[in-house]
């Protein structure tokens, strides 16, 4: 399987907790630390031909995925602000990638997802 098909198969599987569909099936969400342990750190049964997150991200970029930034609105009160900061810190381990040809609702677009 090509990289996009492998990625799609992972997202549709219940086997992985570190990667999932986000934004109504338009984005790929990856828990970076968990993905490194669960997917890239697998012994013997490698899904992708790498053990490094940077190489995996280069593959995403090579197939037209772009990293999306998350913007949080902050509260004015100090206790709420501190709580939001803690949540944002935990949330920063989550990476979001978007590709217009990679959409859960339109699997037929997967064929148009080509390496640059």
Tab-separated table of N, CA, C and O in Angstrom:
chain	number	residue	atom	x	y	z
A	1	UNK	N	0.831	-1.196	0.000
A	1	UNK	CA	0.000	0.000	0.000
A	1	UNK	C	0.871	1.253	0.000
A	1	UNK	O	1.936	1.273	0.606
A	2	UNK	N	0.373	2.282	-0.672
A	2	UNK	CA	1.056	3.577	-0.644
A	2	UNK	C	0.786	4.251	0.706
A	2	UNK	O	-0.139	3.887	1.431
A	3	UNK	N	1.574	5.270	1.011
A	3	UNK	CA	1.476	5.979	2.281
A	3	UNK	C	0.044	6.447	2.585
A	3	UNK	O	-0.452	6.195	3.687
A	4	UNK	N	-0.659	7.109	1.650
A	4	UNK	CA	-2.015	7.565	1.985
A	4	UNK	C	-2.972	6.415	2.322
A	4	UNK	O	-3.796	6.550	3.229
A	5	UNK	N	-2.854	5.298	1.640
A	5	UNK	CA	-3.721	4.155	1.931
A	5	UNK	C	-3.417	3.563	3.305
A	5	UNK	O	-4.333	3.174	4.029
A	6	UNK	N	-2.138	3.502	3.652
A	6	UNK	CA	-1.762	3.006	4.980
A	6	UNK	C	-2.328	3.924	6.066
A	6	UNK	O	-2.855	3.457	7.077
A	7	UNK	N	-2.206	5.220	5.839
A	7	UNK	CA	-2.704	6.200	6.803
A	7	UNK	C	-4.218	6.067	6.951
A	7	UNK	O	-4.744	6.051	8.067
A	8	UNK	N	-4.920	5.957	5.835
A	8	UNK	CA	-6.381	5.814	5.849
A	8	UNK	C	-6.780	4.563	6.642
A	8	UNK	O	-7.682	4.599	7.468
A	9	UNK	N	-6.080	3.468	6.367
A	9	UNK	CA	-6.381	2.206	7.030
A	9	UNK	C	-6.197	2.333	8.543
A	9	UNK	O	-6.995	1.802	9.322
A	10	UNK	N	-5.164	3.032	8.960
A	10	UNK	CA	-4.926	3.258	10.389
A	10	UNK	C	-6.063	4.060	11.016
A	10	UNK	O	-6.527	3.743	12.111
A	11	UNK	N	-6.477	5.115	10.318
A	11	UNK	CA	-7.525	5.985	10.845
A	11	UNK	C	-8.857	5.247	10.974
A	11	UNK	O	-9.647	5.536	11.874
A	12	UNK	N	-9.114	4.316	10.081
A	12	UNK	CA	-10.370	3.565	10.102
A	12	UNK	C	-10.322	2.373	11.061
A	12	UNK	O	-11.350	1.773	11.358
A	13	UNK	N	-9.137	2.055	11.557
A	13	UNK	CA	-8.958	0.921	12.455
A	13	UNK	C	-9.220	1.327	13.906
A	13	UNK	O	-8.973	2.460	14.296
A	14	UNK	N	-9.679	0.378	14.697
A	14	UNK	CA	-9.835	0.605	16.138
A	14	UNK	C	-8.575	0.209	16.894
A	14	UNK	O	-8.529	0.291	18.112
A	15	UNK	N	-7.566	-0.183	16.167
A	15	UNK	CA	-6.339	-0.705	16.763
A	15	UNK	C	-5.439	0.392	17.343
A	15	UNK	O	-4.653	0.132	18.235
A	16	UNK	N	-5.559	1.628	16.833
A	16	UNK	CA	-4.640	2.691	17.236
A	16	UNK	C	-5.373	3.799	17.995
A	16	UNK	O	-6.394	4.290	17.548
A	17	UNK	N	-4.815	4.190	19.136
A	17	UNK	CA	-5.396	5.284	19.920
A	17	UNK	C	-4.667	6.604	19.675
A	17	UNK	O	-5.125	7.646	20.089
A	18	UNK	N	-3.540	6.559	18.987
A	18	UNK	CA	-2.696	7.739	18.838
A	18	UNK	C	-3.024	8.581	17.606
A	18	UNK	O	-2.480	9.663	17.441
A	19	UNK	N	-3.909	8.086	16.750
A	19	UNK	CA	-4.237	8.798	15.511
A	19	UNK	C	-5.728	8.633	15.236
A	19	UNK	O	-6.275	7.548	15.423
A	20	UNK	N	-6.388	9.732	14.837
A	20	UNK	CA	-7.828	9.686	14.606
A	20	UNK	C	-8.251	10.795	13.658
A	20	UNK	O	-7.488	11.715	13.382
A	21	UNK	N	-9.482	10.649	13.147
A	21	UNK	CA	-10.073	11.696	12.318
A	21	UNK	C	-10.494	12.851	13.216
A	21	UNK	O	-11.030	12.640	14.284
A	22	UNK	N	-10.290	14.064	12.746
A	22	UNK	CA	-10.691	15.253	13.480
A	22	UNK	C	-11.463	16.166	12.533
A	22	UNK	O	-11.481	15.939	11.325
A	23	UNK	N	-12.065	17.188	13.075
A	23	UNK	CA	-12.783	18.189	12.272
A	23	UNK	C	-13.782	17.540	11.325
A	23	UNK	O	-13.846	17.868	10.142
A	24	UNK	N	-14.572	16.612	11.851
A	24	UNK	CA	-15.591	15.973	11.027
A	24	UNK	C	-15.040	15.127	9.892
A	24	UNK	O	-15.683	14.972	8.862
A	25	UNK	N	-13.852	14.567	10.081
A	25	UNK	CA	-13.269	13.700	9.062
A	25	UNK	C	-12.468	14.436	8.000
A	25	UNK	O	-12.122	13.869	6.977
A	26	UNK	N	-12.157	15.705	8.253
A	26	UNK	CA	-11.388	16.489	7.275
A	26	UNK	C	-9.925	16.621	7.642
A	26	UNK	O	-9.108	17.015	6.820
A	27	UNK	N	-9.580	16.311	8.884
A	27	UNK	CA	-8.200	16.435	9.358
A	27	UNK	C	-7.756	15.143	10.032
A	27	UNK	O	-8.574	14.365	10.510
A	28	UNK	N	-6.451	14.977	10.082
A	28	UNK	CA	-5.843	13.870	10.803
A	28	UNK	C	-5.272	14.448	12.091
A	28	UNK	O	-4.518	15.426	12.059
A	29	UNK	N	-5.649	13.862	13.221
A	29	UNK	CA	-5.113	14.287	14.517
A	29	UNK	C	-4.170	13.200	15.021
A	29	UNK	O	-4.485	12.006	14.940
A	30	UNK	N	-3.009	13.626	15.518
A	30	UNK	CA	-1.985	12.685	15.969
A	30	UNK	C	-1.497	13.110	17.344
A	30	UNK	O	-1.025	14.234	17.517
A	31	UNK	N	-1.599	12.207	18.309
A	31	UNK	CA	-0.987	12.439	19.614
A	31	UNK	C	0.477	12.037	19.459
A	31	UNK	O	0.797	10.846	19.391
A	32	UNK	N	1.339	13.035	19.369
A	32	UNK	CA	2.736	12.833	18.990
A	32	UNK	C	3.446	11.777	19.841
A	32	UNK	O	4.019	10.827	19.313
A	33	UNK	N	3.429	11.929	21.166
A	33	UNK	CA	4.153	11.001	22.028
A	33	UNK	C	3.594	9.587	21.950
A	33	UNK	O	4.337	8.619	21.854
A	34	UNK	N	2.278	9.475	21.976
A	34	UNK	CA	1.644	8.168	21.901
A	34	UNK	C	1.890	7.514	20.538
A	34	UNK	O	2.153	6.313	20.451
A	35	UNK	N	1.874	8.309	19.470
A	35	UNK	CA	2.120	7.792	18.116
A	35	UNK	C	3.537	7.230	18.001
A	35	UNK	O	3.748	6.171	17.412
A	36	UNK	N	4.502	7.949	18.592
A	36	UNK	CA	5.885	7.470	18.539
A	36	UNK	C	6.017	6.106	19.213
A	36	UNK	O	6.702	5.221	18.701
A	37	UNK	N	5.336	5.932	20.340
A	37	UNK	CA	5.423	4.664	21.065
A	37	UNK	C	4.580	3.573	20.397
A	37	UNK	O	5.047	2.453	20.194
A	38	UNK	N	3.338	3.926	20.050
A	38	UNK	CA	2.377	2.935	19.569
A	38	UNK	C	2.615	2.493	18.125
A	38	UNK	O	2.438	1.327	17.791
A	39	UNK	N	3.018	3.413	17.267
A	39	UNK	CA	3.141	3.102	15.840
A	39	UNK	C	4.599	3.010	15.407
A	39	UNK	O	5.033	2.009	14.847
A	40	UNK	N	5.357	4.044	15.668
A	40	UNK	CA	6.740	4.076	15.180
A	40	UNK	C	7.673	3.191	15.993
A	40	UNK	O	8.693	2.744	15.485
A	41	UNK	N	7.313	2.929	17.237
A	41	UNK	CA	8.167	2.112	18.100
A	41	UNK	C	7.843	0.636	18.063
A	41	UNK	O	8.385	-0.137	18.847
A	42	UNK	N	6.979	0.217	17.154
A	42	UNK	CA	6.592	-1.204	17.060
A	42	UNK	C	7.783	-2.061	16.652
A	42	UNK	O	8.504	-1.726	15.740
A	43	UNK	N	7.915	-3.174	17.314
A	43	UNK	CA	8.975	-4.120	16.978
A	43	UNK	C	8.427	-5.166	16.014
A	43	UNK	O	7.402	-5.781	16.280
A	44	UNK	N	9.070	-5.336	14.886
A	44	UNK	CA	8.704	-6.388	13.960
A	44	UNK	C	7.539	-6.086	13.022
A	44	UNK	O	7.529	-6.553	11.912
A	45	UNK	N	6.568	-5.328	13.476
A	45	UNK	CA	5.375	-5.044	12.668
A	45	UNK	C	5.290	-3.555	12.348
A	45	UNK	O	4.312	-2.891	12.679
A	46	UNK	N	6.269	-3.017	11.690
A	46	UNK	CA	6.261	-1.602	11.344
A	46	UNK	C	5.174	-1.308	10.324
A	46	UNK	O	5.015	-2.030	9.345
A	47	UNK	N	4.437	-0.231	10.578
A	47	UNK	CA	3.403	0.207	9.642
A	47	UNK	C	4.053	1.047	8.549
A	47	UNK	O	3.783	0.877	7.369
A	48	UNK	N	4.912	1.961	8.961
A	48	UNK	CA	5.641	2.823	8.030
A	48	UNK	C	7.114	2.451	8.105
A	48	UNK	O	7.563	1.845	9.060
A	49	UNK	N	7.875	2.817	7.106
A	49	UNK	CA	9.281	2.427	7.051
A	49	UNK	C	10.170	3.396	7.804
A	49	UNK	O	11.249	3.761	7.334
A	50	UNK	N	9.712	3.831	8.965
A	50	UNK	CA	10.515	4.730	9.785
A	50	UNK	C	10.166	4.548	11.251
A	50	UNK	O	9.092	4.042	11.579
A	51	UNK	N	11.081	4.965	12.104
A	51	UNK	CA	10.834	4.963	13.544
A	51	UNK	C	10.912	6.384	14.089
A	51	UNK	O	10.871	6.585	15.294
A	52	UNK	N	11.012	7.364	13.191
A	52	UNK	CA	11.177	8.757	13.624
A	52	UNK	C	9.971	9.589	13.215
A	52	UNK	O	9.527	9.537	12.065
A	53	UNK	N	9.480	10.394	14.152
A	53	UNK	CA	8.305	11.226	13.892
A	53	UNK	C	8.599	12.265	12.803
A	53	UNK	O	7.735	12.570	11.987
A	54	UNK	N	9.818	12.777	12.756
A	54	UNK	CA	10.161	13.786	11.738
A	54	UNK	C	10.067	13.195	10.333
A	54	UNK	O	9.609	13.847	9.403
A	55	UNK	N	10.492	11.956	10.165
A	55	UNK	CA	10.394	11.292	8.858
A	55	UNK	C	8.934	11.066	8.488
A	55	UNK	O	8.548	11.238	7.331
A	56	UNK	N	8.115	10.704	9.473
A	56	UNK	CA	6.690	10.518	9.217
A	56	UNK	C	6.056	11.852	8.796
A	56	UNK	O	5.269	11.900	7.849
A	57	UNK	N	6.416	12.944	9.468
A	57	UNK	CA	5.875	14.263	9.117
A	57	UNK	C	6.341	14.694	7.724
A	57	UNK	O	5.590	15.313	6.983
A	58	UNK	N	7.575	14.341	7.338
A	58	UNK	CA	8.051	14.630	5.985
A	58	UNK	C	7.215	13.884	4.950
A	58	UNK	O	6.913	14.419	3.887
A	59	UNK	N	6.830	12.661	5.266
A	59	UNK	CA	5.962	11.891	4.365
A	59	UNK	C	4.612	12.593	4.219
A	59	UNK	O	4.085	12.700	3.115
A	60	UNK	N	4.040	13.048	5.341
A	60	UNK	CA	2.778	13.788	5.276
A	60	UNK	C	2.925	14.991	4.345
A	60	UNK	O	2.088	15.213	3.470
A	61	UNK	N	3.990	15.745	4.533
A	61	UNK	CA	4.225	16.931	3.702
A	61	UNK	C	4.421	16.558	2.234
A	61	UNK	O	3.934	17.250	1.340
A	62	UNK	N	5.112	15.459	1.982
A	62	UNK	CA	5.364	15.030	0.605
A	62	UNK	C	4.065	14.677	-0.119
A	62	UNK	O	3.973	14.807	-1.333
A	63	UNK	N	3.062	14.259	0.633
A	63	UNK	CA	1.768	13.920	0.037
A	63	UNK	C	0.756	15.057	0.141
A	63	UNK	O	-0.436	14.847	-0.032
A	64	UNK	N	1.237	16.261	0.412
A	64	UNK	CA	0.375	17.436	0.362
A	64	UNK	C	-0.364	17.773	1.636
A	64	UNK	O	-1.248	18.628	1.632
A	65	UNK	N	-0.032	17.137	2.744
A	65	UNK	CA	-0.654	17.481	4.019
A	65	UNK	C	0.001	18.739	4.578
A	65	UNK	O	1.213	18.912	4.459
A	66	UNK	N	-0.793	19.617	5.154
A	66	UNK	CA	-0.256	20.810	5.800
A	66	UNK	C	-0.627	20.783	7.275
A	66	UNK	O	-1.727	20.357	7.639
A	67	UNK	N	0.303	21.220	8.086
A	67	UNK	CA	0.077	21.259	9.525
A	67	UNK	C	-0.853	22.429	9.839
A	67	UNK	O	-0.667	23.532	9.330
A	68	UNK	N	-1.835	22.166	10.662
A	68	UNK	CA	-2.777	23.207	11.052
A	68	UNK	C	-2.456	23.665	12.467
A	68	UNK	O	-2.110	22.850	13.322
A	69	UNK	N	-2.574	24.938	12.687
A	69	UNK	CA	-2.349	25.502	14.015
A	69	UNK	C	-3.680	25.616	14.737
A	69	UNK	O	-4.700	25.902	14.142
A	70	UNK	N	-3.651	25.415	16.025
A	70	UNK	CA	-4.842	25.587	16.853
A	70	UNK	C	-4.725	26.916	17.582
A	70	UNK	O	-3.729	27.177	18.236
A	71	UNK	N	-5.739	27.733	17.448
A	71	UNK	CA	-5.772	29.020	18.145
A	71	UNK	C	-6.788	28.946	19.271
A	71	UNK	O	-7.925	28.562	19.064
A	72	UNK	N	-6.352	29.307	20.452
A	72	UNK	CA	-7.229	29.293	21.609
A	72	UNK	C	-7.531	30.726	22.021
A	72	UNK	O	-6.632	31.560	22.083
A	73	UNK	N	-8.786	31.001	22.335
A	73	UNK	CA	-9.126	32.303	22.900
A	73	UNK	C	-8.886	32.211	24.393
A	73	UNK	O	-9.267	31.234	25.036
A	74	UNK	N	-8.270	33.232	24.952
A	74	UNK	CA	-7.912	33.223	26.375
A	74	UNK	C	-8.890	34.054	27.195
A	74	UNK	O	-9.390	35.073	26.740
A	75	UNK	N	-9.117	33.586	28.416
A	75	UNK	CA	-9.990	34.313	29.334
A	75	UNK	C	-9.218	35.436	30.003
A	75	UNK	O	-7.997	35.402	30.113
A	76	UNK	N	-9.964	36.400	30.491
A	76	UNK	CA	-9.343	37.550	31.151
A	76	UNK	C	-8.993	37.243	32.606
A	76	UNK	O	-8.037	37.799	33.141
A	77	UNK	N	-9.733	36.365	33.272
A	77	UNK	CA	-9.465	36.090	34.685
A	77	UNK	C	-8.280	35.139	34.824
A	77	UNK	O	-8.116	34.205	34.041
A	78	UNK	N	-7.458	35.384	35.839
A	78	UNK	CA	-6.237	34.603	36.042
A	78	UNK	C	-6.514	33.109	36.256
A	78	UNK	O	-5.876	32.280	35.601
A	79	UNK	N	-7.449	32.716	37.140
A	79	UNK	CA	-7.677	31.270	37.322
A	79	UNK	C	-8.123	30.576	36.031
A	79	UNK	O	-7.644	29.479	35.716
A	80	UNK	N	-9.003	31.196	35.278
A	80	UNK	CA	-9.452	30.594	34.019
A	80	UNK	C	-8.309	30.541	33.018
A	80	UNK	O	-8.146	29.563	32.294
A	81	UNK	N	-7.504	31.609	32.981
A	81	UNK	CA	-6.367	31.664	32.073
A	81	UNK	C	-5.388	30.524	32.382
A	81	UNK	O	-4.920	29.828	31.477
A	82	UNK	N	-5.076	30.318	33.664
A	82	UNK	CA	-4.140	29.263	34.060
A	82	UNK	C	-4.686	27.872	33.720
A	82	UNK	O	-3.945	26.999	33.264
A	83	UNK	N	-5.979	27.679	33.917
A	83	UNK	CA	-6.594	26.396	33.561
A	83	UNK	C	-6.520	26.168	32.052
A	83	UNK	O	-6.238	25.057	31.591
A	84	UNK	N	-6.765	27.232	31.284
A	84	UNK	CA	-6.698	27.121	29.827
A	84	UNK	C	-5.271	26.866	29.359
A	84	UNK	O	-5.053	26.124	28.406
A	85	UNK	N	-4.300	27.470	30.032
A	85	UNK	CA	-2.894	27.233	29.693
A	85	UNK	C	-2.523	25.772	29.903
A	85	UNK	O	-1.827	25.172	29.085
A	86	UNK	N	-2.990	25.187	31.008
A	86	UNK	CA	-2.691	23.778	31.293
A	86	UNK	C	-3.321	22.886	30.221
A	86	UNK	O	-2.698	21.938	29.735
A	87	UNK	N	-4.555	23.193	29.842
A	87	UNK	CA	-5.228	22.404	28.803
A	87	UNK	C	-4.514	22.566	27.466
A	87	UNK	O	-4.342	21.594	26.728
A	88	UNK	N	-4.090	23.782	27.148
A	88	UNK	CA	-3.391	24.027	25.883
A	88	UNK	C	-2.050	23.308	25.852
A	88	UNK	O	-1.627	22.810	24.816
A	89	UNK	N	-1.392	23.225	27.001
A	89	UNK	CA	-0.112	22.533	27.072
A	89	UNK	C	-0.292	21.046	26.771
A	89	UNK	O	0.467	20.461	26.001
A	90	UNK	N	-1.307	20.448	27.359
A	90	UNK	CA	-1.588	19.042	27.072
A	90	UNK	C	-2.007	18.877	25.623
A	90	UNK	O	-1.662	17.908	24.963
A	91	UNK	N	-2.739	19.854	25.115
A	91	UNK	CA	-3.236	19.817	23.744
A	91	UNK	C	-2.110	20.005	22.730
A	91	UNK	O	-2.247	19.602	21.578
A	92	UNK	N	-0.996	20.593	23.146
A	92	UNK	CA	0.096	20.863	22.209
A	92	UNK	C	0.762	19.582	21.725
A	92	UNK	O	1.489	19.598	20.745
A	93	UNK	N	0.521	18.469	22.403
A	93	UNK	CA	1.050	17.189	21.946
A	93	UNK	C	0.259	16.652	20.755
A	93	UNK	O	0.652	15.684	20.137
A	94	UNK	N	-0.874	17.279	20.471
A	94	UNK	CA	-1.722	16.837	19.369
A	94	UNK	C	-1.357	17.635	18.119
A	94	UNK	O	-1.367	18.862	18.127
A	95	UNK	N	-1.018	16.918	17.051
A	95	UNK	CA	-0.692	17.540	15.771
A	95	UNK	C	-1.882	17.350	14.839
A	95	UNK	O	-2.482	16.278	14.814
A	96	UNK	N	-2.217	18.386	14.076
A	96	UNK	CA	-3.331	18.319	13.130
A	96	UNK	C	-2.802	18.548	11.724
A	96	UNK	O	-2.073	19.512	11.481
A	97	UNK	N	-3.196	17.662	10.809
A	97	UNK	CA	-2.782	17.779	9.415
A	97	UNK	C	-4.007	17.733	8.509
A	97	UNK	O	-4.928	16.965	8.745
A	98	UNK	N	-3.951	18.552	7.466
A	98	UNK	CA	-5.065	18.663	6.530
A	98	UNK	C	-4.575	18.449	5.101
A	98	UNK	O	-3.503	18.923	4.727
A	99	UNK	N	-5.376	17.744	4.322
A	99	UNK	CA	-5.132	17.572	2.898
A	99	UNK	C	-6.508	17.546	2.234
A	99	UNK	O	-7.349	16.726	2.609
A	100	UNK	N	-6.775	18.429	1.262
A	100	UNK	CA	-8.096	18.458	0.641
A	100	UNK	C	-8.471	17.144	-0.059
A	100	UNK	O	-9.647	16.856	-0.245
A	101	UNK	N	-7.475	16.326	-0.401
A	101	UNK	CA	-7.740	15.042	-1.055
A	101	UNK	C	-7.835	13.883	-0.072
A	101	UNK	O	-7.910	12.726	-0.479
A	102	UNK	N	-7.828	14.200	1.203
A	102	UNK	CA	-7.859	13.164	2.243
A	102	UNK	C	-9.010	13.499	3.181
A	102	UNK	O	-8.851	14.238	4.151
A	103	UNK	N	-10.189	12.980	2.848
A	103	UNK	CA	-11.411	13.340	3.562
A	103	UNK	C	-12.214	12.064	3.821
A	103	UNK	O	-12.511	11.317	2.894
A	104	UNK	N	-12.566	11.855	5.085
A	104	UNK	CA	-13.268	10.626	5.461
A	104	UNK	C	-14.579	10.436	4.696
A	104	UNK	O	-14.953	9.313	4.362
A	105	UNK	N	-15.272	11.513	4.412
A	105	UNK	CA	-16.563	11.432	3.725
A	105	UNK	C	-16.418	11.139	2.231
A	105	UNK	O	-17.387	10.792	1.572
A	106	UNK	N	-15.200	11.299	1.695
A	106	UNK	CA	-14.971	11.116	0.260
A	106	UNK	C	-13.771	10.209	0.007
A	106	UNK	O	-12.718	10.666	-0.456
A	107	UNK	N	-13.904	8.908	0.271
A	107	UNK	CA	-12.765	8.002	0.069
A	107	UNK	C	-12.293	7.935	-1.381
A	107	UNK	O	-11.133	7.619	-1.630
A	108	UNK	N	-13.161	8.300	-2.314
A	108	UNK	CA	-12.755	8.273	-3.730
A	108	UNK	C	-11.646	9.295	-4.023
A	108	UNK	O	-10.880	9.131	-4.970
A	109	UNK	N	-11.536	10.332	-3.198
A	109	UNK	CA	-10.479	11.337	-3.382
A	109	UNK	C	-9.096	10.809	-3.046
A	109	UNK	O	-8.088	11.398	-3.436
A	110	UNK	N	-9.045	9.702	-2.349
A	110	UNK	CA	-7.768	9.141	-1.925
A	110	UNK	C	-6.841	8.880	-3.122
A	110	UNK	O	-5.623	9.036	-3.017
A	111	UNK	N	-7.416	8.503	-4.243
A	111	UNK	CA	-6.611	8.239	-5.446
A	111	UNK	C	-5.903	9.488	-5.954
A	111	UNK	O	-4.915	9.392	-6.663
A	112	UNK	N	-6.433	10.674	-5.645
A	112	UNK	CA	-5.807	11.917	-6.099
A	112	UNK	C	-4.710	12.396	-5.149
A	112	UNK	O	-4.042	13.387	-5.424
A	113	UNK	N	-4.539	11.706	-4.055
A	113	UNK	CA	-3.518	12.065	-3.059
A	113	UNK	C	-2.182	11.494	-3.526
A	113	UNK	O	-1.870	10.336	-3.288
A	114	UNK	N	-1.422	12.316	-4.237
A	114	UNK	CA	-0.158	11.875	-4.852
A	114	UNK	C	1.045	12.510	-4.170
A	114	UNK	O	0.952	13.595	-3.628
A	115	UNK	N	2.160	11.831	-4.287
A	115	UNK	CA	3.426	12.369	-3.775
A	115	UNK	C	3.850	13.529	-4.658
A	115	UNK	O	3.756	13.454	-5.876
A	116	UNK	N	4.336	14.579	-4.038
A	116	UNK	CA	4.783	15.760	-4.784
A	116	UNK	C	6.074	15.487	-5.519
A	116	UNK	O	6.934	14.789	-5.110
